[in-house]
Amino acid sequence: MGAVTSANAPHTPPARTPWGLVILLGSLTAMGPLAIDMYLPSLPAIGAALKAEPSQTQATVAAFLAGMAIGQLIYGPASDRLGRRGPILFGVAVFILASIGCAMAQTVDQLLLGRFVQALGACAGGVVVRAVVRDQFDHTDTARILSLMMLIMGLAPILAPMLGGVLLGLGDWSWNFWFMAATGVAIGTAAFLRLKESRSEATALQASRENPLQSYLAVLRQRRLVGYALCGALNGATLFTYISASPELMMGTYGIPVAVFPFVFGLNAFAVIGSSQLNRLALRRATTDDVLARASTVALVFGALLALAAVTGIGGMWTVLPLLFLLLGTYGFMQGNTTAGALSVDPLRSGATSALLGAASFAAGALAASLAGVLHDGTARPVALVMLAALIGSAVSLRTLALPRD
């Protein structure tokens, strides 16, 4: 492969960071991770209360991921056509109502439906927020702002399981969903008061000339954009696989106590947060494509080492968990830069592009997590091998489709 180049050269960061905007946008995006991670410690209690099998309670995670993937395909083009504020506020309202519905569920089927609808609301923040960032910042600063947002978003996997465990101790499993509803009210109020419309007239004009299907077809015809999307989605599939498999892997396979699990789970989130901030610093000296090329290679090396450790069993969890920590750390370098790269290809269709990015991410994550579950054999092997396969696909997509060559 030739040397990696980019038209977007690194430059010094802006003198003033818009922290108010970063916190608001990060909070909107964090609704999804919050809803995924908070109730994980309550899955056994949900199964007991609703008389459901473990496979049925695990299905509530898959239902949420499916809702996140499908919903983004709706909100993306809608935000190009209708503006950014309206779809975000509508999504938050759906999230609040569905959270209340989940809290009041009497059967596991009702909870499954509630989780799916809850995801349809939660995904609005994530998909439209990426378009909002691209509306206001250039290629490199988009990557920097997305990295800053990880400071907010990254708190969800750290604090949510711990908070979920505390709420479970104070009440029952439904308390998690009442808390989600209250959080949605707070974030929605802040968005209503502080979030300004950012869609440009050029974007509105472009959206008025084509229907959503035409927008998606136009986006999918752009090879580099598809390459960035696949690269980010397949790398992100490792995180979804970890989230889905971590309770069984850590508490079942490795015997980590239930009370300790949230802390181990949260520790790995520090890898994501820390790497996202290192990425922000790296962009002062390198282009987004340069960082992507190096991070993809490092991720592939860690993935191969993790698979080797899982297959051979050398060192047990004392080898697997540190390698998992390092592998998840690559997420912070990959996601912001693949998102910025994809959004830079066709800025006038940033809503549709953002929807494609989100849908691809959750679809790849759901597929990888499901595959790891089907192959589950009581060891770390299925998780590690699925992650390695995803990382190989990510690297191939980056180098054959996304990155320009000399």
JSON list of N, CA and C in Angstrom, two decimals, residues 58 61-62 65 236-245 362-376 382-383 386-387:
[
{"chain": "A", "resi": 58, "resn": "GLN", "atom": "N", "xyz": [-31.74, -11.90, 27.51]},
{"chain": "A", "resi": 58, "resn": "GLN", "atom": "CA", "xyz": [-30.66, -11.47, 26.62]},
{"chain": "A", "resi": 58, "resn": "GLN", "atom": "C", "xyz": [-31.23, -10.90, 25.33]},
{"chain": "A", "resi": 61, "resn": "VAL", "atom": "N", "xyz": [-31.57, -7.17, 24.92]},
{"chain": "A", "resi": 61, "resn": "VAL", "atom": "CA", "xyz": [-30.39, -6.43, 24.45]},
{"chain": "A", "resi": 61, "resn": "VAL", "atom": "C", "xyz": [-30.41, -6.38, 22.92]},
{"chain": "A", "resi": 62, "resn": "ALA", "atom": "N", "xyz": [-30.65, -7.55, 22.29]},
{"chain": "A", "resi": 62, "resn": "ALA", "atom": "CA", "xyz": [-30.68, -7.61, 20.83]},
{"chain": "A", "resi": 62, "resn": "ALA", "atom": "C", "xyz": [-31.81, -6.74, 20.26]},
{"chain": "A", "resi": 65, "resn": "LEU", "atom": "N", "xyz": [-30.60, -3.18, 20.20]},
{"chain": "A", "resi": 65, "resn": "LEU", "atom": "CA", "xyz": [-29.64, -2.95, 19.12]},
{"chain": "A", "resi": 65, "resn": "LEU", "atom": "C", "xyz": [-30.35, -2.88, 17.77]},
{"chain": "A", "resi": 236, "resn": "GLY", "atom": "N", "xyz": [-16.17, -1.23, 15.56]},
{"chain": "A", "resi": 236, "resn": "GLY", "atom": "CA", "xyz": [-17.13, -1.06, 16.65]},
{"chain": "A", "resi": 236, "resn": "GLY", "atom": "C", "xyz": [-17.83, -2.35, 17.03]},
{"chain": "A", "resi": 237, "resn": "ALA", "atom": "N", "xyz": [-17.88, -3.32, 16.11]},
{"chain": "A", "resi": 237, "resn": "ALA", "atom": "CA", "xyz": [-18.50, -4.61, 16.43]},
{"chain": "A", "resi": 237, "resn": "ALA", "atom": "C", "xyz": [-17.78, -5.32, 17.57]},
{"chain": "A", "resi": 238, "resn": "THR", "atom": "N", "xyz": [-16.49, -5.02, 17.74]},
{"chain": "A", "resi": 238, "resn": "THR", "atom": "CA", "xyz": [-15.76, -5.62, 18.86]},
{"chain": "A", "resi": 238, "resn": "THR", "atom": "C", "xyz": [-16.32, -5.10, 20.19]},
{"chain": "A", "resi": 239, "resn": "LEU", "atom": "N", "xyz": [-16.70, -3.82, 20.23]},
{"chain": "A", "resi": 239, "resn": "LEU", "atom": "CA", "xyz": [-17.25, -3.26, 21.46]},
{"chain": "A", "resi": 239, "resn": "LEU", "atom": "C", "xyz": [-18.62, -3.85, 21.76]},
{"chain": "A", "resi": 240, "resn": "PHE", "atom": "N", "xyz": [-19.47, -4.02, 20.74]},
{"chain": "A", "resi": 240, "resn": "PHE", "atom": "CA", "xyz": [-20.78, -4.60, 20.95]},
{"chain": "A", "resi": 240, "resn": "PHE", "atom": "C", "xyz": [-20.67, -6.06, 21.40]},
{"chain": "A", "resi": 241, "resn": "THR", "atom": "N", "xyz": [-19.72, -6.79, 20.80]},
{"chain": "A", "resi": 241, "resn": "THR", "atom": "CA", "xyz": [-19.49, -8.17, 21.20]},
{"chain": "A", "resi": 241, "resn": "THR", "atom": "C", "xyz": [-19.08, -8.24, 22.67]},
{"chain": "A", "resi": 242, "resn": "TYR", "atom": "N", "xyz": [-18.21, -7.34, 23.06]},
{"chain": "A", "resi": 242, "resn": "TYR", "atom": "CA", "xyz": [-17.76, -7.28, 24.46]},
{"chain": "A", "resi": 242, "resn": "TYR", "atom": "C", "xyz": [-18.94, -6.97, 25.39]},
{"chain": "A", "resi": 243, "resn": "ILE", "atom": "N", "xyz": [-19.75, -5.98, 25.03]},
{"chain": "A", "resi": 243, "resn": "ILE", "atom": "CA", "xyz": [-20.88, -5.59, 25.89]},
{"chain": "A", "resi": 243, "resn": "ILE", "atom": "C", "xyz": [-21.84, -6.77, 26.07]},
{"chain": "A", "resi": 244, "resn": "SER", "atom": "N", "xyz": [-22.15, -7.44, 24.97]},
{"chain": "A", "resi": 244, "resn": "SER", "atom": "CA", "xyz": [-23.11, -8.54, 25.02]},
{"chain": "A", "resi": 244, "resn": "SER", "atom": "C", "xyz": [-22.57, -9.75, 25.77]},
{"chain": "A", "resi": 245, "resn": "ALA", "atom": "N", "xyz": [-21.28, -10.06, 25.58]},
{"chain": "A", "resi": 245, "resn": "ALA", "atom": "CA", "xyz": [-20.72, -11.28, 26.14]},
{"chain": "A", "resi": 245, "resn": "ALA", "atom": "C", "xyz": [-20.08, -11.10, 27.51]},
{"chain": "A", "resi": 362, "resn": "PHE", "atom": "N", "xyz": [-24.57, -0.53, 14.31]},
{"chain": "A", "resi": 362, "resn": "PHE", "atom": "CA", "xyz": [-25.42, -1.38, 15.15]},
{"chain": "A", "resi": 362, "resn": "PHE", "atom": "C", "xyz": [-25.74, -2.71, 14.48]},
{"chain": "A", "resi": 363, "resn": "ALA", "atom": "N", "xyz": [-25.86, -2.70, 13.15]},
{"chain": "A", "resi": 363, "resn": "ALA", "atom": "CA", "xyz": [-26.11, -3.96, 12.45]},
{"chain": "A", "resi": 363, "resn": "ALA", "atom": "C", "xyz": [-24.90, -4.89, 12.58]},
{"chain": "A", "resi": 364, "resn": "ALA", "atom": "N", "xyz": [-23.70, -4.35, 12.38]},
{"chain": "A", "resi": 364, "resn": "ALA", "atom": "CA", "xyz": [-22.50, -5.16, 12.52]},
{"chain": "A", "resi": 364, "resn": "ALA", "atom": "C", "xyz": [-22.34, -5.62, 13.96]},
{"chain": "A", "resi": 365, "resn": "GLY", "atom": "N", "xyz": [-22.65, -4.73, 14.91]},
{"chain": "A", "resi": 365, "resn": "GLY", "atom": "CA", "xyz": [-22.55, -5.10, 16.32]},
{"chain": "A", "resi": 365, "resn": "GLY", "atom": "C", "xyz": [-23.53, -6.19, 16.71]},
{"chain": "A", "resi": 366, "resn": "ALA", "atom": "N", "xyz": [-24.77, -6.06, 16.23]},
{"chain": "A", "resi": 366, "resn": "ALA", "atom": "CA", "xyz": [-25.77, -7.08, 16.54]},
{"chain": "A", "resi": 366, "resn": "ALA", "atom": "C", "xyz": [-25.40, -8.42, 15.94]},
{"chain": "A", "resi": 367, "resn": "LEU", "atom": "N", "xyz": [-24.89, -8.41, 14.70]},
{"chain": "A", "resi": 367, "resn": "LEU", "atom": "CA", "xyz": [-24.49, -9.65, 14.04]},
{"chain": "A", "resi": 367, "resn": "LEU", "atom": "C", "xyz": [-23.33, -10.31, 14.77]},
{"chain": "A", "resi": 368, "resn": "ALA", "atom": "N", "xyz": [-22.32, -9.51, 15.12]},
{"chain": "A", "resi": 368, "resn": "ALA", "atom": "CA", "xyz": [-21.16, -10.06, 15.81]},
{"chain": "A", "resi": 368, "resn": "ALA", "atom": "C", "xyz": [-21.53, -10.59, 17.19]},
{"chain": "A", "resi": 369, "resn": "ALA", "atom": "N", "xyz": [-22.34, -9.83, 17.93]},
{"chain": "A", "resi": 369, "resn": "ALA", "atom": "CA", "xyz": [-22.75, -10.27, 19.27]},
{"chain": "A", "resi": 369, "resn": "ALA", "atom": "C", "xyz": [-23.58, -11.55, 19.19]},
{"chain": "A", "resi": 370, "resn": "SER", "atom": "N", "xyz": [-24.47, -11.63, 18.19]},
{"chain": "A", "resi": 370, "resn": "SER", "atom": "CA", "xyz": [-25.29, -12.83, 18.03]},
{"chain": "A", "resi": 370, "resn": "SER", "atom": "C", "xyz": [-24.43, -14.03, 17.67]},
{"chain": "A", "resi": 371, "resn": "LEU", "atom": "N", "xyz": [-23.45, -13.83, 16.79]},
{"chain": "A", "resi": 371, "resn": "LEU", "atom": "CA", "xyz": [-22.57, -14.92, 16.39]},
{"chain": "A", "resi": 371, "resn": "LEU", "atom": "C", "xyz": [-21.76, -15.43, 17.57]},
{"chain": "A", "resi": 372, "resn": "ALA", "atom": "N", "xyz": [-21.25, -14.51, 18.39]},
{"chain": "A", "resi": 372, "resn": "ALA", "atom": "CA", "xyz": [-20.50, -14.93, 19.58]},
{"chain": "A", "resi": 372, "resn": "ALA", "atom": "C", "xyz": [-21.40, -15.70, 20.53]},
{"chain": "A", "resi": 373, "resn": "GLY", "atom": "N", "xyz": [-22.68, -15.31, 20.63]},
{"chain": "A", "resi": 373, "resn": "GLY", "atom": "CA", "xyz": [-23.61, -16.03, 21.49]},
{"chain": "A", "resi": 373, "resn": "GLY", "atom": "C", "xyz": [-23.92, -17.42, 20.97]},
{"chain": "A", "resi": 374, "resn": "VAL", "atom": "N", "xyz": [-24.10, -17.54, 19.66]},
{"chain": "A", "resi": 374, "resn": "VAL", "atom": "CA", "xyz": [-24.39, -18.85, 19.06]},
{"chain": "A", "resi": 374, "resn": "VAL", "atom": "C", "xyz": [-23.21, -19.81, 19.25]},
{"chain": "A", "resi": 375, "resn": "LEU", "atom": "N", "xyz": [-22.00, -19.28, 19.15]},
{"chain": "A", "resi": 375, "resn": "LEU", "atom": "CA", "xyz": [-20.79, -20.10, 19.26]},
{"chain": "A", "resi": 375, "resn": "LEU", "atom": "C", "xyz": [-20.34, -20.30, 20.70]},
{"chain": "A", "resi": 376, "resn": "HIS", "atom": "N", "xyz": [-21.08, -19.74, 21.65]},
{"chain": "A", "resi": 376, "resn": "HIS", "atom": "CA", "xyz": [-20.67, -19.79, 23.06]},
{"chain": "A", "resi": 376, "resn": "HIS", "atom": "C", "xyz": [-20.38, -21.22, 23.52]},
{"chain": "A", "resi": 382, "resn": "PRO", "atom": "N", "xyz": [-14.93, -18.03, 21.41]},
{"chain": "A", "resi": 382, "resn": "PRO", "atom": "CA", "xyz": [-15.86, -17.42, 20.43]},
{"chain": "A", "resi": 382, "resn": "PRO", "atom": "C", "xyz": [-15.77, -15.90, 20.37]},
{"chain": "A", "resi": 383, "resn": "VAL", "atom": "N", "xyz": [-15.70, -15.27, 21.53]},
{"chain": "A", "resi": 383, "resn": "VAL", "atom": "CA", "xyz": [-15.62, -13.80, 21.59]},
{"chain": "A", "resi": 383, "resn": "VAL", "atom": "C", "xyz": [-14.37, -13.32, 20.86]},
{"chain": "A", "resi": 386, "resn": "VAL", "atom": "N", "xyz": [-14.51, -13.99, 16.95]},
{"chain": "A", "resi": 386, "resn": "VAL", "atom": "CA", "xyz": [-15.44, -13.07, 16.28]},
{"chain": "A", "resi": 386, "resn": "VAL", "atom": "C", "xyz": [-14.82, -11.68, 16.19]},
{"chain": "A", "resi": 387, "resn": "MET", "atom": "N", "xyz": [-14.18, -11.23, 17.26]},
{"chain": "A", "resi": 387, "resn": "MET", "atom": "CA", "xyz": [-13.53, -9.93, 17.25]},
{"chain": "A", "resi": 387, "resn": "MET", "atom": "C", "xyz": [-12.42, -9.87, 16.20]}
]
